[in-house]
Tab-separated table of C-alpha atoms in Angstrom:
chain	number	residue	atom	x	y	z
R	1220	UNK	CA	0.054	0.143	0.021
R	1221	UNK	CA	1.454	3.444	-1.040
R	1222	UNK	CA	0.458	6.350	1.046
R	1223	UNK	CA	1.427	9.875	0.877
R	1224	UNK	CA	2.687	12.417	3.854
R	1225	UNK	CA	-28.623	-6.051	20.146
R	1226	UNK	CA	-26.602	-9.282	21.407
R	1227	UNK	CA	-25.692	-11.666	24.164
R	1228	UNK	CA	-24.727	-10.558	27.552
R	1229	UNK	CA	-21.234	-11.141	26.993
R	1230	UNK	CA	-21.287	-9.768	23.650
R	1231	UNK	CA	-22.425	-6.010	25.218
R	1232	UNK	CA	-19.697	-4.504	25.898
R	1233	UNK	CA	-19.393	-0.675	26.916
R	1234	UNK	CA	-19.472	0.890	23.386
R	1235	UNK	CA	-16.722	3.284	24.666
R	1236	UNK	CA	-14.445	0.425	25.596
R	1237	UNK	CA	-15.057	-1.498	22.084
R	1238	UNK	CA	-14.180	1.862	20.282
R	1239	UNK	CA	-10.465	1.884	19.305
R	1240	UNK	CA	-8.490	5.252	19.504
R	1241	UNK	CA	-5.536	6.242	17.707
R	1242	UNK	CA	-3.384	3.408	15.752
R	1243	UNK	CA	-0.057	1.961	17.316
R	1244	UNK	CA	2.634	4.070	15.711
R	1245	UNK	CA	6.626	3.879	15.982
R	1246	UNK	CA	6.467	6.919	18.761
R	1247	UNK	CA	3.298	5.326	20.185
R	1248	UNK	CA	3.088	1.563	20.415
R	1249	UNK	CA	0.417	-0.179	21.457
R	1250	UNK	CA	0.186	-2.908	24.361
R	1251	UNK	CA	-0.840	-6.697	23.082
R	1252	UNK	CA	-0.658	-9.787	24.944
R	1253	UNK	CA	2.775	-10.563	23.671
R	1254	UNK	CA	4.352	-6.993	24.780
R	1255	UNK	CA	4.054	-3.735	22.605
R	1256	UNK	CA	3.048	-3.672	18.916
R	1257	UNK	CA	4.534	-0.761	16.526
R	1258	UNK	CA	3.038	0.256	13.453
R	1259	UNK	CA	4.990	1.668	10.348
R	1260	UNK	CA	3.565	2.819	7.257
R	1261	UNK	CA	6.658	3.857	4.930
R	1262	UNK	CA	6.257	6.952	2.940
R	1263	UNK	CA	7.879	4.957	0.013
R	1264	UNK	CA	8.950	1.548	-1.440
R	1265	UNK	CA	11.042	-0.588	0.224
R	1266	UNK	CA	14.810	-1.910	-0.887
R	1267	UNK	CA	15.235	-5.476	-0.390
R	1268	UNK	CA	18.225	-4.093	2.208
R	1269	UNK	CA	15.599	-2.013	4.095
R	1270	UNK	CA	13.253	-5.022	4.497
R	1271	UNK	CA	15.969	-7.511	5.544
R	1272	UNK	CA	16.733	-4.470	8.035
R	1273	UNK	CA	13.438	-4.581	9.398
R	1274	UNK	CA	13.427	-7.972	9.893
R	1275	UNK	CA	16.504	-7.444	12.191
R	1276	UNK	CA	14.970	-4.917	14.125
R	1277	UNK	CA	11.840	-7.419	14.676
R	1278	UNK	CA	14.765	-9.665	16.379
R	1279	UNK	CA	16.674	-6.993	18.276
R	1280	UNK	CA	13.486	-5.238	19.607
R	1281	UNK	CA	10.768	-7.463	19.221
R	1282	UNK	CA	10.004	-11.163	19.077
R	1283	UNK	CA	11.130	-11.483	15.449
R	1284	UNK	CA	7.402	-11.294	14.150
R	1285	UNK	CA	6.640	-8.660	11.411
R	1286	UNK	CA	3.267	-8.288	10.023
R	1287	UNK	CA	1.613	-6.799	6.682
R	1288	UNK	CA	-1.706	-5.523	7.961
R	1289	UNK	CA	-5.074	-5.515	5.754
R	1290	UNK	CA	-4.209	-1.969	4.884
R	1291	UNK	CA	-0.768	-2.669	3.825
R	1292	UNK	CA	1.226	-1.238	6.707
R	1293	UNK	CA	3.799	-3.268	8.855
R	1294	UNK	CA	3.666	-4.197	12.261
R	1295	UNK	CA	6.618	-5.580	14.766
R	1296	UNK	CA	5.374	-7.331	17.819
R	1297	UNK	CA	6.685	-8.224	21.112
R	1298	UNK	CA	8.431	-5.138	21.881
R	1299	UNK	CA	9.400	-3.997	25.428
R	1300	UNK	CA	9.356	-0.265	26.784
R	1301	UNK	CA	13.084	-0.054	26.464
R	1302	UNK	CA	13.110	-1.621	22.758
R	1303	UNK	CA	10.203	0.242	21.676
R	1304	UNK	CA	12.248	3.542	22.515
R	1305	UNK	CA	15.119	2.605	20.321
R	1306	UNK	CA	12.942	1.549	17.450
R	1307	UNK	CA	12.390	4.738	15.789
R	1308	UNK	CA	16.418	5.453	15.454
R	1309	UNK	CA	16.610	1.833	14.117
R	1310	UNK	CA	13.908	2.760	11.548
R	1311	UNK	CA	15.784	5.832	10.569
R	1312	UNK	CA	18.966	4.355	10.359
R	1313	UNK	CA	17.815	2.278	7.469
R	1314	UNK	CA	16.620	5.380	5.793
R	1315	UNK	CA	12.890	4.508	6.072
R	1316	UNK	CA	10.689	7.543	6.173
R	1317	UNK	CA	7.270	7.086	7.719
R	1318	UNK	CA	4.394	8.818	6.537
R	1319	UNK	CA	3.435	11.935	8.398
R	1320	UNK	CA	1.059	14.554	8.370
R	1321	UNK	CA	-2.403	13.618	7.036
R	1322	UNK	CA	-2.018	10.206	5.106
R	1323	UNK	CA	-3.502	9.513	1.856
R	1324	UNK	CA	-3.575	5.956	0.852
R	1325	UNK	CA	-3.521	4.408	-2.911
R	1326	UNK	CA	-2.806	1.257	-4.300
R	1327	UNK	CA	0.174	-0.661	-3.954
R	1328	UNK	CA	1.088	0.158	-7.743
R	1329	UNK	CA	0.035	3.596	-8.315
R	1330	UNK	CA	1.648	5.023	-11.176
R	1331	UNK	CA	2.880	1.788	-12.594
R	1332	UNK	CA	-0.609	-0.156	-12.809
R	1333	UNK	CA	-1.459	0.285	-16.825
R	1334	UNK	CA	-5.183	-0.243	-16.359
R	1335	UNK	CA	-5.144	3.050	-14.221
R	1336	UNK	CA	-7.122	5.855	-15.929
R	1337	UNK	CA	-4.738	8.413	-13.876
R	1338	UNK	CA	-2.030	8.453	-11.608
R	1339	UNK	CA	-3.487	8.871	-8.093
R	1340	UNK	CA	-0.379	10.173	-6.476
R	1341	UNK	CA	-0.420	13.731	-7.267
R	1342	UNK	CA	-4.254	14.165	-6.246
R	1343	UNK	CA	-3.391	12.179	-2.819
R	1344	UNK	CA	-0.450	14.585	-2.193
R	1345	UNK	CA	-2.531	17.416	-3.022
R	1346	UNK	CA	-5.037	16.375	-0.435
R	1347	UNK	CA	-2.433	15.393	2.318
R	1348	UNK	CA	-1.205	19.127	1.880
R	1349	UNK	CA	-4.566	20.383	2.178
R	1350	UNK	CA	-5.694	18.766	5.012
R	1351	UNK	CA	-2.632	18.826	7.291
R	1352	UNK	CA	-3.693	21.853	9.227
R	1353	UNK	CA	-6.997	19.761	10.173
R	1354	UNK	CA	-5.260	16.969	11.691
R	1355	UNK	CA	-5.736	18.239	15.382
R	1356	UNK	CA	-9.288	18.472	14.522
R	1357	UNK	CA	-9.935	15.011	13.056
R	1358	UNK	CA	-10.480	11.703	14.674
R	1359	UNK	CA	-7.265	9.562	14.632
R	1360	UNK	CA	-8.488	7.056	12.138
R	1361	UNK	CA	-10.443	9.434	9.636
R	1362	UNK	CA	-9.170	7.908	6.206
R	1363	UNK	CA	-8.940	8.917	2.767
R	1364	UNK	CA	-8.343	6.849	-0.283
R	1365	UNK	CA	-7.405	7.635	-3.729
R	1366	UNK	CA	-7.914	5.022	-6.564
R	1367	UNK	CA	-6.584	5.576	-10.110
R	1368	UNK	CA	-8.683	2.908	-11.469
R	1369	UNK	CA	-6.052	0.315	-11.524
R	1370	UNK	CA	-6.897	-3.411	-11.404
R	1371	UNK	CA	-4.786	-3.521	-8.331
R	1372	UNK	CA	-7.249	-0.977	-6.695
R	1373	UNK	CA	-7.661	-0.356	-3.006
R	1374	UNK	CA	-11.763	-0.327	-3.280
R	1375	UNK	CA	-11.826	-3.018	-0.323
R	1376	UNK	CA	-10.489	-0.473	2.041
R	1377	UNK	CA	-12.895	1.117	4.810
R	1378	UNK	CA	-12.628	4.672	4.203
R	1379	UNK	CA	-14.210	7.959	5.454
R	1380	UNK	CA	-13.903	9.582	1.671
R	1381	UNK	CA	-12.871	6.982	-1.302
R	1382	UNK	CA	-12.191	8.724	-4.508
R	1383	UNK	CA	-12.339	6.517	-7.423
R	1384	UNK	CA	-11.581	7.130	-11.377
R	1385	UNK	CA	-14.957	7.589	-12.973
R	1386	UNK	CA	-15.463	8.440	-16.714
R	1387	UNK	CA	-14.526	11.611	-19.153
R	1388	UNK	CA	-12.016	12.980	-16.451
R	1389	UNK	CA	-14.375	12.636	-13.463
R	1390	UNK	CA	-13.810	11.028	-9.899
R	1391	UNK	CA	-16.512	8.933	-7.700
R	1392	UNK	CA	-17.036	10.082	-4.348
R	1393	UNK	CA	-17.638	7.711	-1.599
R	1394	UNK	CA	-18.598	8.762	2.030
R	1395	UNK	CA	-18.509	5.989	4.224
R	1396	UNK	CA	-18.571	3.467	1.531
R	1397	UNK	CA	-21.621	4.961	-0.049
R	1398	UNK	CA	-21.771	6.749	-3.589
R	1399	UNK	CA	-22.185	10.565	-3.309
R	1400	UNK	CA	-21.693	11.367	-6.593
R	1401	UNK	CA	-18.923	12.608	-8.853
R	1402	UNK	CA	-16.989	15.941	-9.527
R	1403	UNK	CA	-14.588	16.649	-11.994
R	1404	UNK	CA	-11.013	15.464	-11.382
R	1405	UNK	CA	-9.762	19.192	-10.837
R	1406	UNK	CA	-11.822	19.745	-8.150
R	1407	UNK	CA	-11.406	16.451	-6.481
R	1408	UNK	CA	-8.744	17.896	-3.975
R	1409	UNK	CA	-10.849	20.886	-3.025
R	1410	UNK	CA	-13.943	19.003	-2.378
R	1411	UNK	CA	-12.173	16.235	-0.443
R	1412	UNK	CA	-10.337	18.917	1.747
R	1413	UNK	CA	-13.791	20.810	2.305
R	1414	UNK	CA	-15.264	17.641	3.285
R	1415	UNK	CA	-12.555	16.994	5.970
R	1416	UNK	CA	-13.169	20.302	7.051
R	1417	UNK	CA	-16.610	19.927	7.258
R	1418	UNK	CA	-16.118	16.514	9.443
R	1419	UNK	CA	-13.737	18.632	11.816
R	1420	UNK	CA	-16.621	20.918	12.676
R	1421	UNK	CA	-18.578	17.791	13.903
R	1422	UNK	CA	-15.701	17.300	16.529
R	1423	UNK	CA	-12.368	15.452	17.093
R	1424	UNK	CA	-14.336	11.955	17.642
R	1425	UNK	CA	-16.665	12.190	14.468
R	1426	UNK	CA	-16.638	9.941	11.666
R	1427	UNK	CA	-18.131	10.426	7.957
R	1428	UNK	CA	-20.660	7.581	8.480
R	1429	UNK	CA	-22.193	9.767	11.692
R	1430	UNK	CA	-22.093	12.984	9.331
R	1431	UNK	CA	-23.824	11.306	6.477
R	1432	UNK	CA	-26.290	10.113	8.891
R	1433	UNK	CA	-26.794	13.678	10.761
R	1434	UNK	CA	-26.784	15.953	7.205
R	1435	UNK	CA	-28.407	13.411	4.767
R	1436	UNK	CA	-26.312	12.518	1.742
R	1437	UNK	CA	-28.767	15.025	-0.213
R	1438	UNK	CA	-27.438	17.962	1.703
R	1439	UNK	CA	-23.661	16.948	1.288
R	1440	UNK	CA	-24.111	16.376	-2.394
R	1441	UNK	CA	-25.550	19.710	-3.201
R	1442	UNK	CA	-23.188	21.597	-0.715
R	1443	UNK	CA	-20.011	20.200	-2.581
R	1444	UNK	CA	-21.463	20.341	-6.041
R	1445	UNK	CA	-21.418	16.568	-6.534
R	1446	UNK	CA	-23.485	14.805	-9.611
R	1447	UNK	CA	-25.488	11.684	-8.442
R	1448	UNK	CA	-24.283	8.608	-10.150
R	1449	UNK	CA	-25.296	4.733	-9.674
R	1450	UNK	CA	-23.108	2.500	-7.691
R	1451	UNK	CA	-20.701	0.816	-10.462
R	1452	UNK	CA	-19.561	-2.861	-10.453
R	1453	UNK	CA	-16.095	-3.622	-9.814
R	1454	UNK	CA	-14.162	-6.920	-9.394
R	1455	UNK	CA	-12.264	-7.333	-6.306
R	1456	UNK	CA	-8.588	-6.811	-6.226
R	1457	UNK	CA	-6.082	-9.554	-5.184
R	1458	UNK	CA	-2.350	-8.896	-5.038
R	1459	UNK	CA	-1.048	-12.147	-4.593
R	1460	UNK	CA	0.184	-13.288	-8.127
R	1461	UNK	CA	1.698	-12.071	-11.241
R	1462	UNK	CA	0.976	-8.242	-12.198
R	1463	UNK	CA	2.058	-6.700	-15.541
R	1464	UNK	CA	3.154	-3.388	-15.376
R	1465	UNK	CA	3.071	-0.279	-17.611
R	1466	UNK	CA	6.849	-0.257	-18.227
R	1467	UNK	CA	7.097	-3.787	-19.825
R	1468	UNK	CA	8.320	-5.274	-16.243
R	1469	UNK	CA	6.046	-7.273	-13.794
R	1470	UNK	CA	5.357	-7.627	-9.981
R	1471	UNK	CA	4.699	-10.557	-8.086
R	1472	UNK	CA	2.525	-10.331	-4.868
R	1473	UNK	CA	3.244	-12.869	-2.166
R	1474	UNK	CA	1.482	-13.114	1.027
R	1475	UNK	CA	2.428	-14.261	4.693
R	1476	UNK	CA	-0.129	-16.414	6.044
R	1477	UNK	CA	-2.294	-14.570	8.289
R	1478	UNK	CA	-0.114	-11.286	7.267
R	1479	UNK	CA	2.448	-12.803	9.593
R	1480	UNK	CA	6.101	-13.676	8.870
R	1481	UNK	CA	9.285	-14.958	11.011
R	1482	UNK	CA	12.067	-12.524	10.523
R	1483	UNK	CA	14.219	-15.376	9.359
R	1484	UNK	CA	11.813	-15.891	6.680
R	1485	UNK	CA	11.690	-12.479	5.745
R	1486	UNK	CA	15.465	-12.179	5.527
R	1487	UNK	CA	15.903	-15.451	3.152
R	1488	UNK	CA	13.109	-13.905	0.908
R	1489	UNK	CA	15.186	-10.768	0.673
R	1490	UNK	CA	17.959	-13.013	-0.375
R	1491	UNK	CA	15.676	-14.278	-3.116
R	1492	UNK	CA	14.528	-10.639	-4.116
R	1493	UNK	CA	18.157	-9.310	-4.551
R	1494	UNK	CA	19.042	-12.032	-6.705
R	1495	UNK	CA	15.830	-11.408	-8.502
R	1496	UNK	CA	16.465	-8.106	-9.707
R	1497	UNK	CA	13.677	-6.477	-8.535
R	1498	UNK	CA	13.438	-2.735	-8.158
R	1499	UNK	CA	11.526	-2.732	-4.709
R	1500	UNK	CA	9.055	-4.589	-2.181
R	1501	UNK	CA	5.689	-2.633	-1.700
R	1502	UNK	CA	3.474	-3.509	1.366
R	1503	UNK	CA	0.194	-3.986	-0.208
R	1504	UNK	CA	-3.415	-3.757	1.009
R	1505	UNK	CA	-4.698	-7.316	1.662
R	1506	UNK	CA	-1.608	-8.358	3.770
R	1507	UNK	CA	0.771	-8.899	1.030
R	1508	UNK	CA	3.959	-8.030	-0.471
R	1509	UNK	CA	4.508	-7.008	-3.896
R	1510	UNK	CA	8.165	-7.481	-5.374
R	1511	UNK	CA	8.373	-5.004	-8.196
R	1512	UNK	CA	10.267	-4.882	-11.346
R	1513	UNK	CA	10.806	-8.267	-12.497
R	1514	UNK	CA	11.217	-9.900	-15.693
R	1515	UNK	CA	8.591	-12.547	-16.244
R	1516	UNK	CA	11.320	-15.642	-15.575
R	1517	UNK	CA	12.451	-14.029	-12.563
R	1518	UNK	CA	9.064	-13.541	-11.188
R	1519	UNK	CA	8.162	-17.416	-11.784
R	1520	UNK	CA	11.450	-18.438	-10.059
R	1521	UNK	CA	10.654	-16.038	-7.408
R	1522	UNK	CA	7.420	-17.377	-6.599
R	1523	UNK	CA	8.961	-20.813	-5.971
R	1524	UNK	CA	11.454	-19.813	-3.810
R	1525	UNK	CA	8.850	-17.762	-1.692
R	1526	UNK	CA	6.761	-20.935	-1.538
R	1527	UNK	CA	9.387	-22.944	-0.217
R	1528	UNK	CA	9.774	-20.094	2.540
R	1529	UNK	CA	5.954	-21.019	3.359
R	1530	UNK	CA	4.488	-17.545	1.749
R	1531	UNK	CA	1.271	-17.838	-0.235
R	1532	UNK	CA	1.847	-17.395	-3.973
R	1533	UNK	CA	-1.485	-18.554	-5.356
R	1534	UNK	CA	-3.982	-16.490	-5.287
R	1535	UNK	CA	-6.661	-19.550	-5.204
R	1536	UNK	CA	-5.000	-20.886	-1.816
R	1537	UNK	CA	-7.707	-20.831	0.638
R	1538	UNK	CA	-5.817	-19.252	3.194
R	1539	UNK	CA	-6.508	-16.016	1.142
R	1540	UNK	CA	-10.226	-16.452	2.322
R	1541	UNK	CA	-9.252	-16.900	5.778
R	1542	UNK	CA	-9.092	-13.728	8.011
R	1543	UNK	CA	-7.274	-14.289	11.731
R	1544	UNK	CA	-5.995	-11.950	14.200
R	1545	UNK	CA	-3.182	-13.318	16.310
R	1546	UNK	CA	-5.688	-14.309	18.912
R	1547	UNK	CA	-4.255	-15.926	22.468
R	1548	UNK	CA	-2.013	-15.977	23.889
R	1549	UNK	CA	-0.507	-13.001	21.669
R	1550	UNK	CA	-3.262	-10.637	22.429
R	1551	UNK	CA	-4.864	-9.845	26.082
R	1552	UNK	CA	-8.302	-9.495	24.560
R	1553	UNK	CA	-8.620	-12.698	22.947
R	1554	UNK	CA	-10.732	-15.569	23.986
R	1555	UNK	CA	-9.442	-18.357	21.905
R	1556	UNK	CA	-6.336	-19.135	19.881
R	1557	UNK	CA	-7.378	-18.530	16.420
R	1558	UNK	CA	-4.875	-19.227	13.906
R	1559	UNK	CA	-4.110	-23.079	14.289
R	1560	UNK	CA	-7.977	-23.324	14.256
R	1561	UNK	CA	-8.314	-21.125	10.929
R	1562	UNK	CA	-5.266	-23.207	9.263
R	1563	UNK	CA	-7.190	-26.490	9.926
R	1564	UNK	CA	-10.463	-25.023	8.652
R	1565	UNK	CA	-9.194	-23.434	5.507
R	1566	UNK	CA	-8.511	-26.592	3.408
R	1567	UNK	CA	-12.412	-27.217	4.232
R	1568	UNK	CA	-13.560	-24.177	2.335
R	1569	UNK	CA	-12.922	-25.573	-1.259
R	1570	UNK	CA	-15.272	-28.275	-0.308
R	1571	UNK	CA	-17.893	-26.045	1.090
R	1572	UNK	CA	-20.779	-24.304	-0.227
R	1573	UNK	CA	-19.670	-21.075	1.689
R	1574	UNK	CA	-18.863	-18.199	-0.325
R	1575	UNK	CA	-16.818	-15.245	0.724
R	1576	UNK	CA	-14.568	-15.069	3.785
R	1577	UNK	CA	-13.801	-17.292	6.756
R	1578	UNK	CA	-13.052	-15.083	9.944
R	1579	UNK	CA	-11.663	-16.347	13.136
R	1580	UNK	CA	-11.711	-13.340	15.673
R	1581	UNK	CA	-10.119	-13.937	19.190
R	1582	UNK	CA	-12.717	-11.403	20.490
R	1583	UNK	CA	-15.512	-9.405	19.614
R	1584	UNK	CA	-13.630	-6.615	18.643
R	1585	UNK	CA	-12.804	-8.172	15.144
R	1586	UNK	CA	-9.559	-6.177	14.413
R	1587	UNK	CA	-8.404	-8.705	11.554
R	1588	UNK	CA	-11.704	-8.022	9.519
R	1589	UNK	CA	-13.924	-5.598	10.813
R	1590	UNK	CA	-16.210	-6.182	7.929
R	1591	UNK	CA	-19.024	-8.848	7.594
R	1592	UNK	CA	-17.876	-12.070	6.727
R	1593	UNK	CA	-20.028	-15.201	5.413
R	1594	UNK	CA	-18.830	-17.234	8.689
R	1595	UNK	CA	-16.953	-15.768	11.705
R	1596	UNK	CA	-15.901	-17.495	14.789
R	1597	UNK	CA	-15.535	-15.389	17.485
R	1598	UNK	CA	-14.233	-16.058	20.954
R	1599	UNK	CA	-16.526	-15.541	24.171
R	1600	UNK	CA	-16.082	-16.009	28.074
R	1601	UNK	CA	-18.829	-18.770	27.336
R	1602	UNK	CA	-17.125	-20.456	24.290
R	1603	UNK	CA	-16.910	-19.649	20.478
R	1604	UNK	CA	-19.852	-17.910	18.663
R	1605	UNK	CA	-20.793	-18.745	15.422
R	1606	UNK	CA	-21.945	-15.621	13.572
R	1607	UNK	CA	-23.272	-16.144	9.531
R	1608	UNK	CA	-23.150	-13.279	7.402
R	1609	UNK	CA	-22.147	-11.043	10.099
R	1610	UNK	CA	-19.219	-9.247	12.048
R	1611	UNK	CA	-17.949	-10.536	15.748
R	1612	UNK	CA	-19.846	-7.691	17.396
R	1613	UNK	CA	-23.273	-9.273	15.813
R	1614	UNK	CA	-25.222	-11.542	17.843
R	1615	UNK	CA	-24.152	-15.075	17.392
R	1616	UNK	CA	-26.228	-18.023	16.069
R	1617	UNK	CA	-24.829	-20.359	18.378
R	1618	UNK	CA	-22.608	-20.681	21.283
R	1619	UNK	CA	-20.070	-23.656	20.986
R	1620	UNK	CA	-18.151	-25.015	23.843
R	1621	UNK	CA	-14.354	-24.646	22.876
R	1622	UNK	CA	-13.832	-28.543	23.083
R	1623	UNK	CA	-16.352	-29.467	20.371
R	1624	UNK	CA	-15.333	-26.131	18.427
R	1625	UNK	CA	-13.338	-27.981	15.791
R	1626	UNK	CA	-15.836	-30.990	15.231
R	1627	UNK	CA	-18.878	-28.834	15.041
R	1628	UNK	CA	-16.959	-26.159	12.380
R	1629	UNK	CA	-15.995	-29.341	10.007
R	1630	UNK	CA	-19.662	-30.660	10.203
R	1631	UNK	CA	-20.771	-27.179	9.426
R	1632	UNK	CA	-18.097	-26.514	6.148
R	1633	UNK	CA	-18.737	-30.288	5.188
R	1634	UNK	CA	-22.092	-29.465	4.263
R	1635	UNK	CA	-23.501	-28.045	0.900
R	1636	UNK	CA	-24.946	-24.522	2.806
R	1637	UNK	CA	-24.966	-23.532	6.421
R	1638	UNK	CA	-28.524	-25.124	7.195
R	1639	UNK	CA	-30.591	-23.592	9.498
R	1640	UNK	CA	-31.040	-26.993	10.974
R	1641	UNK	CA	-27.406	-26.951	11.784
R	1642	UNK	CA	-27.204	-23.693	13.479
R	1643	UNK	CA	-30.365	-24.456	15.625
R	1644	UNK	CA	-28.938	-27.639	17.078
R	1645	UNK	CA	-28.403	-27.886	20.777
R	1646	UNK	CA	-24.559	-27.758	21.164
R	1647	UNK	CA	-24.428	-29.119	24.420
């Protein structure tokens, strides 16, 4: 990811406690079950040496785990207060500059995707600069995404404001995921900054979904001169696999299972990246790494080497349909161990009638996949909740004792459909 500077009692936790505040960062890491976690959003793609250096820092300062998030950011886990204080200097010594100011996200291949209608980076830069003064007045997680219309687009990212290439030099504006209308591309930065200023006027905790509910989409559309348009259909983007670039070279996307890699595997991967002749490595939305600037033959060889190191290189791998947070014991909030369960269940997806994703969440916060999933397993004090077509915060259709969870889920996934009879069955 490129970026420019009504439920069961145990599910009804206090809303303020469930609301997440500012994201963890290098200067302000977040406590988890396995120590402190620091998140890094590089302002530029990484060289192989920089990625290898981050892997070494993960060992020197943390527990040797590096993660790529759903938004394409990097995380180091298992830090202590003392080691976390050293981490920013270590990152700076590698020549890695974190994104500052108001960050605006673009696709990982922005400017290189031949299917793009326009390079989104200048527009992202203009919005970032125009919104810089608003940062103290905006909620920490307010986000803007600019999509130039490429095949590897960031359309799945949740955003307060999302701009997407429209037809005839226009840009489609979505507010909290809903189509607001279109505007001429030359007005897109002005309109976006104006919307952010209006959002800031609602208070420092306001988000766009609340502003839309309060003011109404029609009023906002009229205030900013947006032309109403229908919701366009767009196929989802998948970073894993081979991608042709507009300069004749290729990028190859690989993914650590659940976005988590050991430092050792990353260092060995960087050896292979250097040998491949690639220009750089770009963290990408979808918990992936894009190796950019490859010849086709080099990309095929790199794919085999990455697979041998345990990375996912096939977009049809069932693990690409499974989201799982670190779970217990890595996260203090988690009620269940998640990733072993998710790994065991992934092969069953191909033979099931379940479309969409399986989400295994250690608790009701749903950090790994806040959106709805076809099937969600959520850790609760009384066991594991099974949620169909919902999120971990939704009331579960059933709560299953942990000792029977694996067998119950295997029975469910072995059916052609997730039948009502199964979900109504007494789990005792």
